Amino acid sequence: MSKKIGKIIVPTKPKNSPVTITGFTFKSYDKNAGFLQFQIQNQDGSPTDLFGATVRLFMYIFKGEEKKEFPIFDNQIITESYMQGTVKYQVPEMLLSYNGKVDAYIYIDFPDGSHTDNLAFTFNIEKSVIDSDVQSNGDYYFKDFEQLLKSVEDKTAKKIEELEDNASEVNKKFDDLNEKLSSLNFESFQKLKLTRDDGKSLRLADLNHLPTTIDELTRPGYYYITSAESNTFIPANHYIRQIGMSGSGWLTVYPGDTSGMVVQEWYRNTSSTVASTRHLYRRQESAAPVSWNPWSEYAQTNSTMLSSNYYQGAAHRLAEATTTGKQATSYLELSENTGIYYLTTNESKSMTDFSSLPPEFIYGIYIENIPNSSLGNYLQKITSNILDGKVQPPTRYWRIVVKTDSGYDVTKWRKSLSQDDAQMYKTTKDNGDSWRLEDLPTRPDGLEQWARLYKGWYYIPNSSLKTMSDYSTLPVEFANAHVHMEIQGGAGSVYARQTLTMYQAPYTQIYRVVTNTLAQPWQTVAMSSDLDAERQRMIDQTHGSLEWIAHRGNNTNFPENSTVAFENVKRHWGIETDIHLTSDGKWVVMHDETVDRTTNGTGKITEMTYAQFRALRIDTGPNLNALSDVEKRPPDLDEYLTICKNNNKIPVLELKASSNYTLDELKKIKSLADDFGITNKIVFISFSYETLLNLRKIFPYNMLQFLFNGTISTTDMINKALALRLPSAVSVNYDNAGLNWLFVSKMHQAGVKVAVWTVPDASFQVMKNLKVDYITTDSLSGNLRYQKLKLLNGFTESIDAGRLKESYVEEIGGGMIHLNFNVSTGANDQNKAIAELPDWANPMYRQYNNCAIRNSSGVQFGTFDVTGRLSPESGTPKTLSVGLNWSGRTMWAAGSCVYKVD
């Protein structure tokens, strides 16, 4: 029959959306024919998985000014597709009896306990000409609904009386019901969770010819086998029973190939998740009599894979991989065996280089080895079927393997598949890091825009190249070429160098410079004679320099967010602080939203005037007694910016997520910064994405960093950062489980920087290895390093007026090191090591320096040595040691020097 379907897109975005006026109008005569269809979408536009979710629909109609809810029952909202996020609601006859506007709202409850308020929309109900019984303004509905309620109340009362009169009969029915419920196999509900079966599986009893055992079932279909049936259907000596996988489960018989041989797949009903559910499959060997190949195991079902040439008799087993004269024991050795191989989970894990596989490949896999004799290498492709324990299509990676006299040269695994990839590697030494146009979160419309949005390496087939708006600007020899593109700089830089290389002969290479406003003409250059060096140079420059930020100033030696803490940041690129607005609209500095923790006052900053805030005094923090009264006054933004400018430090301002600042309030920051001439240097950070979007309207060229401490979604992070427009960064906690090399690499490929907080000294090297762009830390070590000395041989740090006198080394620039020590106890023997130096502070030669020695009668002068790499026999390399004239020391010794490490 003909249907009237009003289709509505339901977005899932964290922003206030206006009411959607659909324009849909249903007529009173549209009985059983009017439908609303909802497409629920994720933020990236993909369908929302509604399995286990409840979609709620609320509707309101009007009688004059009065608004009343229209009743909607759960069974009226039908989920058409859980995976595609499609929900349908049939407009009921009672609602069609109404005449006027309908307000409606969509809400979703997810199985993890989260809820979303998604959409408000309107549509209309109008009277059909053929109908004469529709009353306007909801009169009919209101009267009818009141009558309905009255009828329900009367029937309910009557039913209660009947139940009370027949209590014993009701109890008996409940007993019968409980008995039936207890006999149900609730494990069958797991079937829907694992298979989206929706009740479509067959039973053995459905077959006209009932097979005696599993070996006889060759009719294609999807079958559920109960525990009782399994006892006889799977014989006692059968492989499934021997490995403990018998019991209730599902058997899928896939249609046969051209020879008519089918594929059976078995997996047991279990409470385990999909990721840990074991699957068995086998292929029919002959039809008469019926015989089967041995069972094999893999992780997760996929009918496409089972019915493709990856299985249908084409895949070899590991035992057949003997090209080198012995069975392959590693994936590198396996690459020399041309063809397709299937490895079970146990076989894959037994390979000596199993750990080198991408993290998805934790179960059985297919691997295909394609030789390229002209290039002397193999294109090795692996196909998996499981990703992070969630249902996913097969995952594929490739790499290039080259056999050498000393072993194998191998590229990285790359998540892509192309027969041309081997040639691309030979031409460019890409090493598996290039991206494709379809990989990009925001598709550029032309090569010029591409250079402004991104940096890194890209493979562009000719079909994609021709879609670029400025394709006609390329030289004629590129008309039918596939190219490899490198963008250096770019992604928010002042300029980018864009280089295109043909992957086929004659390997022509062209380049140009693209600025923020202009693009130079293409120029032809010769191929680099050292592509490996070029590649390494690109990798080294991808993330730019590492910048260090002092968290709340120098909070190790002074109270956090005080003027003296800001003034004493000596080794860091930037100074981070938090700002708030007073009740009279002045920007002031403090971490907390209240003054209780760090001052002698109480209350919220937003409820104080500027004068009240400035009358407070900081009353906690290191060396508080060393501060003057003025230095204890909590600073305002003006003072903070003054210190940053005078000390050549970058201001890093955090705006709290709990404050919804207006554009006018944010513009006050710009007015202050303009007075200092440092507006474009400020870095803004916030957990509030909306605040950052508003800041971008005022500060078009500033670095904006989105603070985040939850579960990382790389695609979502890239999209958020790019929506802010570059330059932008994502800033995460340093111990976030999702912070790894792959995440940082993907962000850099998109031109987005990565910041981490609040990093302790022990994790510095890990962050450096990840090639992050910004490190925020409480440490005294920053762009210039600082380290407390490790004292040896009983020496301890002196205490002066109750304060520990630290012994330390620090970089001061230009390869120069400043060393300072103040020690007590320990021995006075010449050449006795006082402290160990870190590697970066170890000079080449021994340094001789003066120091002060405290003896029983006063202070005398002595010497101390800094013993370097080339030390005499009398000294210990890489140490600070006792020199001359220490024999009379009775208390402390102190000294300081500056030396060059190289």
XYZ file of C-alpha atoms in Angstrom, residues 455 457 486 532-546 748 771 773:
21
model
C 51.179 18.470 6.362
C 52.829 12.452 3.063
C 54.741 15.775 0.574
C 66.023 8.065 2.911
C 67.616 11.221 4.352
C 64.769 13.318 2.967
C 62.253 11.007 4.565
C 63.970 11.145 7.961
C 64.196 14.918 7.751
C 60.446 15.108 7.138
C 59.725 12.854 10.132
C 61.985 14.915 12.391
C 60.266 18.156 11.385
C 56.676 16.904 11.466
C 55.955 17.937 15.028
C 58.166 21.035 15.229
C 59.913 21.981 18.473
C 58.864 20.813 21.939
C 50.270 15.661 13.335
C 56.933 13.611 19.899
C 54.404 19.455 21.066
